[in-house]
Coordinates of C-alpha atoms and ligand atoms in Angstrom, one line a residue:
M1 CA 64.8 123.9 60.3
K2 CA 61.4 122.8 58.9
S3 CA 61.4 119.2 57.6
K4 CA 60.2 120.4 54.1
S5 CA 61.1 123.6 52.5
D6 CA 58.5 126.2 51.7
I7 CA 60.2 126.8 48.2
G8 CA 63.1 125.7 46.1
L9 CA 65.2 128.1 44.1
V10 CA 67.4 127.2 41.1
G11 CA 70.1 129.5 40.1
L12 CA 72.7 130.6 42.5
A13 CA 73.9 133.9 40.7
V14 CA 73.6 137.3 42.1
M15 CA 69.6 137.4 41.8
G16 CA 69.0 133.8 43.1
E17 CA 71.3 134.0 46.1
N18 CA 69.9 137.3 47.4
L19 CA 66.2 136.2 46.8
I20 CA 66.8 133.2 48.9
L21 CA 68.4 135.2 51.7
N22 CA 65.4 137.6 51.5
M23 CA 62.9 134.7 51.6
E24 CA 64.8 133.1 54.7
S25 CA 64.8 136.4 56.5
K26 CA 61.0 136.5 56.2
G27 CA 60.7 133.1 57.9
F28 CA 60.7 130.8 54.9
T29 CA 62.8 127.7 54.6
V30 CA 64.4 127.4 51.2
T31 CA 66.1 124.7 49.2
A32 CA 68.9 126.0 46.9
Y33 CA 70.0 124.3 43.7
N34 CA 72.3 125.3 40.9
R35 CA 73.5 123.5 37.6
S36 CA 77.1 123.7 38.8
Y37 CA 77.0 122.0 42.3
S38 CA 80.0 123.8 43.5
K39 CA 78.0 127.1 43.9
V40 CA 75.6 125.3 46.1
E41 CA 78.4 124.1 48.4
K42 CA 80.0 127.5 48.5
F43 CA 76.6 129.2 49.3
I44 CA 75.6 126.8 52.0
E45 CA 79.1 127.1 53.6
G46 CA 79.1 130.9 53.1
R47 CA 76.2 133.4 53.0
A48 CA 73.6 130.7 54.0
K49 CA 75.5 129.2 56.9
G50 CA 73.4 128.9 60.0
K51 CA 70.2 129.9 58.1
N52 CA 67.1 127.9 57.2
I53 CA 68.5 127.1 53.9
R54 CA 69.3 123.6 52.7
G55 CA 71.4 122.8 49.6
A56 CA 70.2 120.1 46.9
D57 CA 72.7 118.1 44.8
S58 CA 70.2 117.0 42.1
V59 CA 66.9 118.1 40.8
K60 CA 65.4 115.0 42.4
T61 CA 66.7 116.0 45.9
L62 CA 65.5 119.5 45.3
V63 CA 61.9 118.3 44.5
E64 CA 61.9 115.8 47.4
S65 CA 62.8 118.4 49.9
L66 CA 59.8 120.6 49.2
A67 CA 56.4 120.8 51.0
T68 CA 53.4 120.2 48.7
P69 CA 52.1 121.8 46.6
R70 CA 55.8 122.2 45.5
K71 CA 57.1 125.6 44.4
V72 CA 60.2 125.8 42.3
M73 CA 61.5 129.3 41.3
L74 CA 64.1 129.4 38.4
M75 CA 66.5 132.4 38.5
V76 CA 68.6 131.4 35.6
K77 CA 69.7 132.9 32.4
A78 CA 66.5 133.5 30.4
G79 CA 65.8 131.3 27.3
Q80 CA 66.8 127.8 26.7
A81 CA 68.1 127.3 30.2
V82 CA 64.5 127.9 31.7
D83 CA 63.1 125.3 29.1
D84 CA 65.9 122.8 30.1
F85 CA 65.2 123.1 33.8
I86 CA 61.4 122.8 33.1
E87 CA 62.0 119.5 31.4
Q88 CA 64.2 118.3 34.2
L89 CA 61.6 119.1 36.8
I90 CA 58.5 117.7 35.1
P91 CA 59.2 114.1 35.9
F92 CA 59.6 114.7 39.6
L93 CA 56.5 117.0 40.0
D94 CA 52.9 116.2 40.8
Q95 CA 49.6 117.8 39.6
G96 CA 49.2 121.2 41.1
D97 CA 52.9 121.8 41.7
I98 CA 54.2 125.2 40.6
I99 CA 57.2 126.4 38.5
I100 CA 57.9 130.0 38.7
D101 CA 60.3 131.7 36.3
G102 CA 61.7 134.9 37.8
G103 CA 64.3 135.8 35.0
N104 CA 64.0 138.5 32.3
T105 CA 62.0 136.2 30.0
H106 CA 60.4 137.5 26.8
F107 CA 56.6 137.3 27.4
P108 CA 55.8 135.0 24.4
D109 CA 57.9 132.4 26.1
S110 CA 55.9 132.6 29.2
N111 CA 52.6 132.4 27.2
R112 CA 53.9 129.3 25.6
R113 CA 55.2 127.7 28.9
T114 CA 52.0 128.5 30.8
E115 CA 50.0 126.6 28.2
Y116 CA 52.5 123.8 28.0
L117 CA 52.7 123.2 31.9
E118 CA 49.0 123.5 32.4
S119 CA 48.5 120.8 29.8
K120 CA 50.5 118.6 31.9
G121 CA 48.4 119.4 35.1
L122 CA 51.2 121.7 36.5
L123 CA 50.9 125.5 37.3
Y124 CA 53.2 128.1 35.8
I125 CA 54.2 131.6 37.0
G126 CA 56.3 133.9 34.8
T127 CA 57.3 136.9 37.0
G128 CA 59.1 140.1 36.5
V129 CA 61.5 140.8 39.3
S130 CA 62.9 144.3 39.4
G131 CA 65.5 146.0 41.7
G132 CA 68.7 144.3 40.8
E133 CA 70.9 142.8 43.6
E134 CA 69.9 145.2 46.4
G135 CA 66.2 144.7 45.5
A136 CA 66.6 141.0 45.4
L137 CA 67.9 141.1 49.1
K138 CA 65.9 143.9 50.6
G139 CA 62.7 144.0 48.6
P140 CA 62.2 143.9 44.8
S141 CA 59.1 144.9 42.8
I142 CA 57.4 141.6 41.8
M143 CA 55.0 141.3 38.9
L144 CA 53.5 138.0 38.5
G145 CA 51.4 136.4 35.7
G146 CA 50.6 132.9 34.6
S147 CA 48.3 130.2 36.0
K148 CA 45.9 132.2 38.3
K149 CA 45.2 129.2 40.5
A150 CA 48.9 129.4 41.7
W151 CA 48.6 133.0 43.0
P152 CA 47.0 132.2 46.4
L153 CA 49.6 129.5 46.9
V154 CA 52.6 131.7 46.6
K155 CA 51.1 135.2 47.5
D156 CA 52.4 135.1 51.0
I157 CA 56.0 134.4 50.0
F158 CA 56.3 136.9 47.3
Q159 CA 54.3 139.6 49.1
S160 CA 56.5 139.2 52.2
I161 CA 59.8 139.5 50.4
S162 CA 58.7 142.4 48.1
A163 CA 59.3 146.1 48.6
K164 CA 56.7 148.1 50.5
V165 CA 55.3 151.5 50.1
A166 CA 52.9 153.6 52.1
D167 CA 49.3 153.6 51.1
E168 CA 47.4 156.8 50.0
N169 CA 47.0 157.7 53.7
G170 CA 50.6 157.4 54.3
N171 CA 50.5 154.9 57.1
E172 CA 49.9 151.3 56.0
V173 CA 52.5 149.4 54.1
V174 CA 51.4 148.0 50.7
P175 CA 53.6 145.4 48.9
C176 CA 55.0 146.2 45.5
C177 CA 53.9 142.8 44.4
D178 CA 50.6 141.7 42.9
W179 CA 49.0 139.5 40.3
V180 CA 49.2 141.1 37.0
G181 CA 47.2 138.7 34.8
D182 CA 47.1 135.4 32.8
A183 CA 50.0 133.7 31.0
G184 CA 52.8 136.0 30.1
A185 CA 51.2 139.2 31.4
G186 CA 53.8 139.5 34.3
H187 CA 56.7 139.2 31.9
F188 CA 55.0 141.7 29.7
V189 CA 54.4 144.3 32.4
K190 CA 58.1 143.8 33.4
M191 CA 59.1 144.4 29.7
V192 CA 57.2 147.7 29.7
H193 CA 58.7 148.6 33.0
N194 CA 62.1 148.2 31.4
G195 CA 61.1 150.2 28.3
I196 CA 60.0 153.0 30.6
E197 CA 63.1 152.9 32.5
Y198 CA 65.1 153.4 29.1
G199 CA 63.0 156.4 28.4
D200 CA 63.3 158.0 31.9
M201 CA 67.1 157.5 31.7
Q202 CA 67.4 159.0 28.3
L203 CA 65.3 162.1 29.4
I204 CA 67.6 162.7 32.3
C205 CA 70.7 162.3 29.9
E206 CA 69.2 164.9 27.5
A207 CA 68.6 167.3 30.4
Y208 CA 72.2 166.9 31.4
Q209 CA 73.5 167.5 27.8
L210 CA 71.5 170.8 27.7
M211 CA 72.8 171.9 31.1
K212 CA 76.4 171.1 30.1
V213 CA 76.5 172.2 26.5
V214 CA 74.1 175.0 26.2
L215 CA 74.2 176.5 29.7
G216 CA 77.9 175.5 30.3
L217 CA 77.2 174.1 33.9
N218 CA 79.9 171.9 35.5
A219 CA 79.2 168.7 37.3
D220 CA 78.8 170.3 40.7
E221 CA 76.2 172.8 39.4
I222 CA 74.4 170.0 37.6
Q223 CA 74.4 167.9 40.8
K224 CA 72.6 170.8 42.6
V225 CA 69.9 171.0 39.9
F226 CA 69.2 167.2 40.1
A227 CA 69.2 167.4 43.9
H228 CA 66.6 170.2 43.7
W229 CA 64.5 168.3 41.1
N230 CA 64.4 165.3 43.4
T231 CA 62.4 167.5 45.8
T232 CA 59.8 168.1 43.2
E233 CA 57.2 166.0 41.2
L234 CA 60.4 164.4 39.6
D235 CA 61.3 162.7 43.0
S236 CA 62.5 159.3 41.8
Y237 CA 65.2 156.8 42.3
L238 CA 66.8 157.6 38.9
I239 CA 67.0 161.3 39.6
D240 CA 68.4 160.4 43.1
I241 CA 71.2 158.2 41.6
T242 CA 71.9 160.8 39.0
K243 CA 72.5 163.4 41.6
D244 CA 74.9 161.1 43.4
I245 CA 76.7 160.3 40.1
F246 CA 77.5 164.0 39.5
A247 CA 78.9 164.2 43.0
F248 CA 81.2 161.2 42.6
K249 CA 84.8 162.2 42.0
D250 CA 87.5 160.1 40.4
E251 CA 90.8 159.6 42.1
D252 CA 92.2 162.9 40.6
G253 CA 89.3 164.8 42.2
E254 CA 87.5 165.3 38.8
P255 CA 83.9 164.1 38.3
L256 CA 84.1 160.4 37.2
V257 CA 81.0 160.7 34.9
E258 CA 82.9 162.9 32.5
K259 CA 85.6 160.3 32.0
I260 CA 83.0 157.5 31.0
L261 CA 82.9 156.7 27.3
D262 CA 79.5 157.8 25.8
T263 CA 78.5 154.5 24.2
A264 CA 75.6 152.7 25.7
G265 CA 74.6 149.1 25.3
Q266 CA 71.0 147.7 25.4
K267 CA 70.2 144.3 26.5
G268 CA 67.1 143.6 24.7
T269 CA 64.0 144.6 26.8
G270 CA 63.8 148.1 25.5
K271 CA 64.0 146.7 22.0
W272 CA 61.3 144.1 22.7
T273 CA 59.1 147.0 24.0
G274 CA 59.6 148.9 20.8
V275 CA 59.0 145.9 18.5
T276 CA 55.9 144.8 20.6
A277 CA 54.5 148.4 20.2
L278 CA 55.1 148.4 16.3
D279 CA 53.4 144.8 16.3
L280 CA 50.4 146.1 18.1
G281 CA 50.3 149.6 16.3
V282 CA 50.8 151.6 19.5
P283 CA 52.8 155.0 19.0
L284 CA 55.3 154.2 21.7
T285 CA 57.5 157.0 20.4
L286 CA 59.6 158.0 23.5
I287 CA 60.7 154.5 24.4
A288 CA 61.6 153.5 20.9
D289 CA 63.5 156.8 20.5
S290 CA 65.4 156.1 23.8
V291 CA 66.4 152.7 22.4
F292 CA 67.6 154.4 19.1
A293 CA 69.4 157.0 21.1
R294 CA 71.6 154.0 22.6
C295 CA 72.1 152.7 19.1
I296 CA 73.4 156.0 17.8
S297 CA 75.6 156.3 21.0
A298 CA 77.2 153.0 20.2
K299 CA 78.2 154.3 16.8
K300 CA 81.1 156.3 18.5
E301 CA 83.7 156.1 15.7
Q302 CA 81.2 157.1 12.9
R303 CA 80.0 160.1 15.1
V304 CA 83.6 161.2 15.8
A305 CA 84.4 161.1 12.2
A306 CA 81.1 162.9 11.2
S307 CA 81.8 165.6 13.8
K308 CA 84.9 166.6 11.9
V309 CA 83.2 166.9 8.5
I310 CA 79.5 168.1 9.3
S311 CA 79.1 171.3 10.9
G312 CA 76.1 172.7 13.0
P313 CA 75.1 175.9 14.6
E314 CA 77.3 177.7 17.0
I315 CA 76.2 177.2 20.6
H316 CA 74.5 180.4 21.7
F317 CA 72.5 181.1 24.9
D318 CA 71.8 184.6 26.3
G319 CA 68.7 183.8 28.2
D320 CA 68.2 183.4 32.0
K321 CA 69.9 180.2 33.2
A322 CA 67.7 179.7 36.2
E323 CA 64.5 180.2 34.1
F324 CA 65.8 177.7 31.5
I325 CA 66.6 175.2 34.2
E326 CA 63.0 175.5 35.4
N327 CA 61.6 175.2 31.8
L328 CA 63.9 172.0 31.5
R329 CA 62.4 170.4 34.6
Q330 CA 59.0 171.0 33.3
A331 CA 60.0 169.7 29.8
V332 CA 61.4 166.5 31.5
L333 CA 58.2 166.1 33.6
A334 CA 55.8 166.6 30.7
A335 CA 57.8 164.2 28.5
K336 CA 57.9 161.6 31.3
I337 CA 54.1 161.9 31.5
V338 CA 53.9 161.2 27.8
S339 CA 56.1 158.2 28.1
Y340 CA 53.9 156.7 30.9
A341 CA 50.8 157.5 28.9
Q342 CA 52.3 155.6 25.9
G343 CA 53.5 152.6 28.1
Y344 CA 50.1 152.3 29.5
M345 CA 48.6 152.4 26.0
L346 CA 50.8 149.6 25.1
M347 CA 49.6 147.5 28.1
Q348 CA 46.0 148.2 27.2
E349 CA 46.5 147.2 23.6
A350 CA 48.2 143.9 24.7
A351 CA 45.5 143.2 27.1
K352 CA 43.0 143.3 24.2
E353 CA 45.3 141.3 22.0
F354 CA 46.1 138.5 24.5
N355 CA 42.9 138.6 26.3
W356 CA 44.4 139.7 29.7
E357 CA 42.6 141.5 32.4
L358 CA 45.5 143.8 33.7
N359 CA 45.3 145.5 37.0
Y360 CA 46.5 149.0 35.9
G361 CA 46.4 150.8 39.2
G362 CA 48.0 147.8 40.8
I363 CA 50.8 147.9 38.2
A364 CA 51.6 151.6 39.1
L365 CA 51.6 150.5 42.8
M366 CA 54.0 147.6 42.0
W367 CA 56.4 150.1 40.4
R368 CA 56.3 152.6 43.3
G369 CA 58.9 150.7 45.2
G370 CA 61.6 148.3 44.8
C371 CA 62.3 148.8 41.1
I372 CA 64.4 151.1 39.1
I373 CA 61.6 153.4 37.9
R374 CA 60.2 153.9 41.5
S375 CA 58.8 157.4 41.9
A376 CA 56.4 159.5 43.8
F377 CA 54.7 160.2 40.4
L378 CA 53.5 156.6 40.1
G379 CA 51.2 157.3 43.0
K380 CA 49.2 159.7 40.7
I381 CA 48.9 157.0 38.0
K382 CA 47.5 154.7 40.6
E383 CA 44.9 157.3 41.6
A384 CA 44.1 157.9 38.0
Y385 CA 43.3 154.2 37.3
D386 CA 41.6 153.8 40.6
A387 CA 39.2 156.7 39.7
D388 CA 38.6 155.2 36.2
P389 CA 39.9 151.5 35.5
K390 CA 38.8 151.9 31.8
L391 CA 40.8 155.2 31.3
E392 CA 42.0 155.3 27.7
N393 CA 45.0 157.8 28.0
L394 CA 46.5 159.2 31.0
L395 CA 46.8 162.6 29.3
L396 CA 43.1 162.9 29.6
T397 CA 43.0 162.8 33.4
P398 CA 42.8 166.1 35.4
Y399 CA 46.2 165.9 37.1
F400 CA 48.3 164.9 34.1
K401 CA 46.4 167.1 31.7
D402 CA 46.8 170.1 33.9
T403 CA 50.5 169.3 34.6
V404 CA 51.3 169.0 30.8
E405 CA 49.4 172.0 30.0
S406 CA 51.1 174.2 32.5
S407 CA 54.5 172.7 31.5
Q408 CA 54.1 173.1 27.8
A409 CA 55.3 176.6 27.3
G410 CA 58.7 175.9 29.0
W411 CA 58.8 172.5 27.1
R412 CA 58.5 174.2 23.8
K413 CA 61.1 176.8 24.6
V414 CA 63.5 173.9 25.8
V415 CA 62.9 172.0 22.4
G416 CA 63.3 175.2 20.5
T417 CA 66.6 176.1 22.2
A418 CA 68.0 172.5 21.7
V419 CA 67.1 172.6 17.9
T420 CA 68.5 176.2 17.5
N421 CA 71.8 175.0 19.2
G422 CA 72.0 171.7 17.3
I423 CA 71.6 169.5 20.4
A424 CA 70.1 166.1 19.8
I425 CA 67.1 165.6 22.3
P426 CA 65.3 162.7 20.7
C427 CA 63.0 161.9 23.6
L428 CA 62.2 165.4 24.8
S429 CA 61.3 166.3 21.2
S430 CA 59.5 163.2 20.0
A431 CA 57.3 163.3 23.1
L432 CA 56.4 166.9 22.1
T433 CA 55.5 165.8 18.7
Y434 CA 53.4 162.9 20.1
F435 CA 51.6 165.3 22.3
D436 CA 50.9 167.7 19.5
G437 CA 49.7 164.8 17.3
F438 CA 47.6 163.5 20.0
R439 CA 45.8 166.8 20.6
T440 CA 45.3 167.5 16.9
A441 CA 41.8 166.7 15.6
R442 CA 42.8 166.8 11.9
L443 CA 46.2 165.4 10.9
P444 CA 47.5 165.4 7.3
A445 CA 46.8 161.6 6.9
N446 CA 44.0 162.6 4.4
L447 CA 46.9 163.3 2.0
L448 CA 48.6 160.1 2.9
Q449 CA 45.4 158.1 2.2
A450 CA 45.0 160.0 -1.2
Q451 CA 48.7 159.1 -2.1
R452 CA 48.0 155.4 -1.1
D453 CA 44.9 155.3 -3.2
Y454 CA 46.6 157.0 -6.0
F455 CA 49.6 154.6 -6.4
G456 CA 48.0 151.4 -4.9
A457 CA 44.3 151.7 -5.3
H458 CA 44.2 151.3 -1.5
T459 CA 40.8 153.2 -1.0
Y460 CA 39.9 155.8 1.6
E461 CA 37.1 157.0 3.8
R462 CA 35.5 160.4 3.4
T463 CA 34.7 163.1 5.9
D464 CA 31.2 163.6 4.4
K465 CA 30.4 159.9 4.4
P466 CA 29.8 157.4 7.5
R467 CA 33.0 155.5 8.8
G468 CA 33.4 152.2 7.2
E469 CA 32.5 153.3 3.6
F470 CA 35.5 152.9 1.4
F471 CA 36.0 154.9 -1.9
H472 CA 38.5 154.5 -4.6
T473 CA 39.3 157.3 -7.3
N474 CA 40.8 156.9 -10.7
W475 CA 43.3 159.8 -10.0
T476 CA 45.0 159.8 -13.5
G477 CA 42.2 158.6 -15.7
R478 CA 44.6 155.8 -16.8
G479 CA 44.0 153.3 -14.1
G480 CA 40.7 151.0 -13.7
D481 CA 38.1 151.3 -10.9
T482 CA 39.2 148.1 -9.2
S483 CA 40.7 148.7 -5.7
S484 CA 43.3 146.6 -4.0
T485 CA 42.3 144.0 -1.3
T486 CA 45.8 143.0 -0.3
Y487 CA 48.4 145.7 -1.3
D488 CA 49.2 147.4 2.0
V489 CA 51.7 150.2 2.1
Ligands
LIG501 P1 72.6 135.2 35.3 O1 71.7 135.7 34.2 O2 74.1 135.5 35.2 O3 72.5 133.6 35.2 C1 73.4 132.8 36.0 C2 72.5 131.5 36.4 O4 72.1 130.9 35.2 C3 73.5 130.5 37.0 O5 72.8 129.7 38.0 C4 73.9 129.7 35.9 O6 74.3 128.3 36.3 C5 72.6 129.6 35.2 N1 72.7 129.1 33.8 C6 73.3 129.6 32.7 BR1 74.2 131.2 32.6 N2 73.2 129.0 31.6 C7 72.5 127.8 32.0 C8 72.1 126.7 31.2 N3 72.2 126.6 29.9 N4 71.3 125.8 31.9 C9 71.2 125.9 33.3 N5 71.5 127.0 34.0 C10 72.2 127.9 33.3 O7 72.1 135.4 36.7 P2 71.4 136.7 37.3 O8 72.1 137.9 37.0 O9 71.3 136.3 38.8 O10 70.0 136.7 36.7 C11 69.2 135.6 36.9 C12 67.9 136.0 35.9 O11 67.3 137.2 36.6 C13 68.2 136.4 34.6 O12 67.2 136.0 33.7 C14 68.2 137.8 34.6 O13 68.0 138.4 33.3 C15 67.2 138.2 35.5 N6 67.4 139.5 36.3 C16 68.7 139.9 36.6 C17 68.9 141.1 37.2 C18 70.1 141.6 37.7 O14 70.2 142.7 38.3 N7 71.2 140.8 37.6 C19 67.6 141.9 37.6 C20 66.4 141.4 37.3 C21 66.3 140.2 36.5 P3 75.9 127.9 36.4 O15 76.2 128.5 37.7 O16 75.9 126.5 36.4 O17 76.6 128.6 35.3

């Protein structure tokens, strides 16, 4: 074992242990530390035995065991635990040493911590790590942000342990790990990743509901549909595991999925994505609806009670099932494109707001392997941003525009069938509504502006005058000519 470790890792739970083993397998020597020391002993005597991994019994021993500049990665519960460890580490670290937080941290915390640690002469990295337990061990997707000076010092470690994908020529392996941008940019991009994951999952669930309730397909038939979809543009990890879920039988031979209670939780990152979109004024409708879909699913008792008193239409379908399934596939694909277009809009708005230079093509590449939303489709996003790094909306690029245009007839039929049959499809339908709004030159917001000016003297711009000139009308003849400067509804 080297006399000094290449990196120290704090937090011996599922992610921390597996990341350490991954680092060690790539030739790095690692020091392991945990708040409860018993976990260090258990790890060193167990999974780490005989490997280039040393245990530390205090923060001081941990820091002393590291080669300089020291690198300490925290894989602990996000929030106060990270701040507490930072405070414990600071007295033992020297100028230029690096603290890396790999937990599911909310990006404003990483903005704050970067500034705080840089003010002390230290370097800080907030990084998203995606891929769960298996990813941590075999190759996660890693999205780093923070003090840019730290990147060359940790690049080798993180690119070595990350997932790899083939490049556009299909031969060279490219790491799903890159520098995203300053301060909290890494955690921001991880947050958007999780939001997109919420949306992708909900779209698949809506497709399942339509196949089951409208077409009357059983689990084996649905399994075959997802298996086929996975050979098309929808080829992705989430479709792949969905196909396996439908094949999985309970002890009695019945599909397990049908025995699972239909109430979903949400841990926070989807909500953060929606709230950030509202803060930044970005129409991130699909992800927001996927969070609300989980919220309504959680109201199980209310739904059961309502189902007994409120009636809807009878289920009726006399069309061609195979044709409907193909329309459904196109609907899911088109809605997914809208979701990614919205997610990228959010990142672009955040980049303006926080003064980040985000690497958009690189982000798609980082998501292509190792993480939950990994898919073939992300390669197309990378190509789009490589062709035009200043691209305003993915829907305007040839591939995505053509795909959505050719899918929209089927998409509309699916949404129509769902509405006629009373099936809730919040994401498939809100994506279509966004798409129609986005491609409409004149929306009814002129009336909205008139209403605002009517009751709140809010002023409006006119189509026959230059932008930036504001007008107020005395709509009733009773109010004055004064317009409001603060009232904002
Ligand atoms: P957990 O999120 O379960 O955290 C367990 C670790 O946090 C243990 O080392 C525990 O120490 C430590 N900890 C806690 Br809990 N409270 C603490 C406190 N107040 N002060 C100091 N240490 C404290 O572990 P995980 O699931 O491995 O996740 C680690 C991070 O990675 C989290 O931020 C998580 O959100 C993120 N993440 C998880 C996954 C996943 O699939 N699990 C995926 C991607 C990211 P102890 O042993 O002394 O209690």
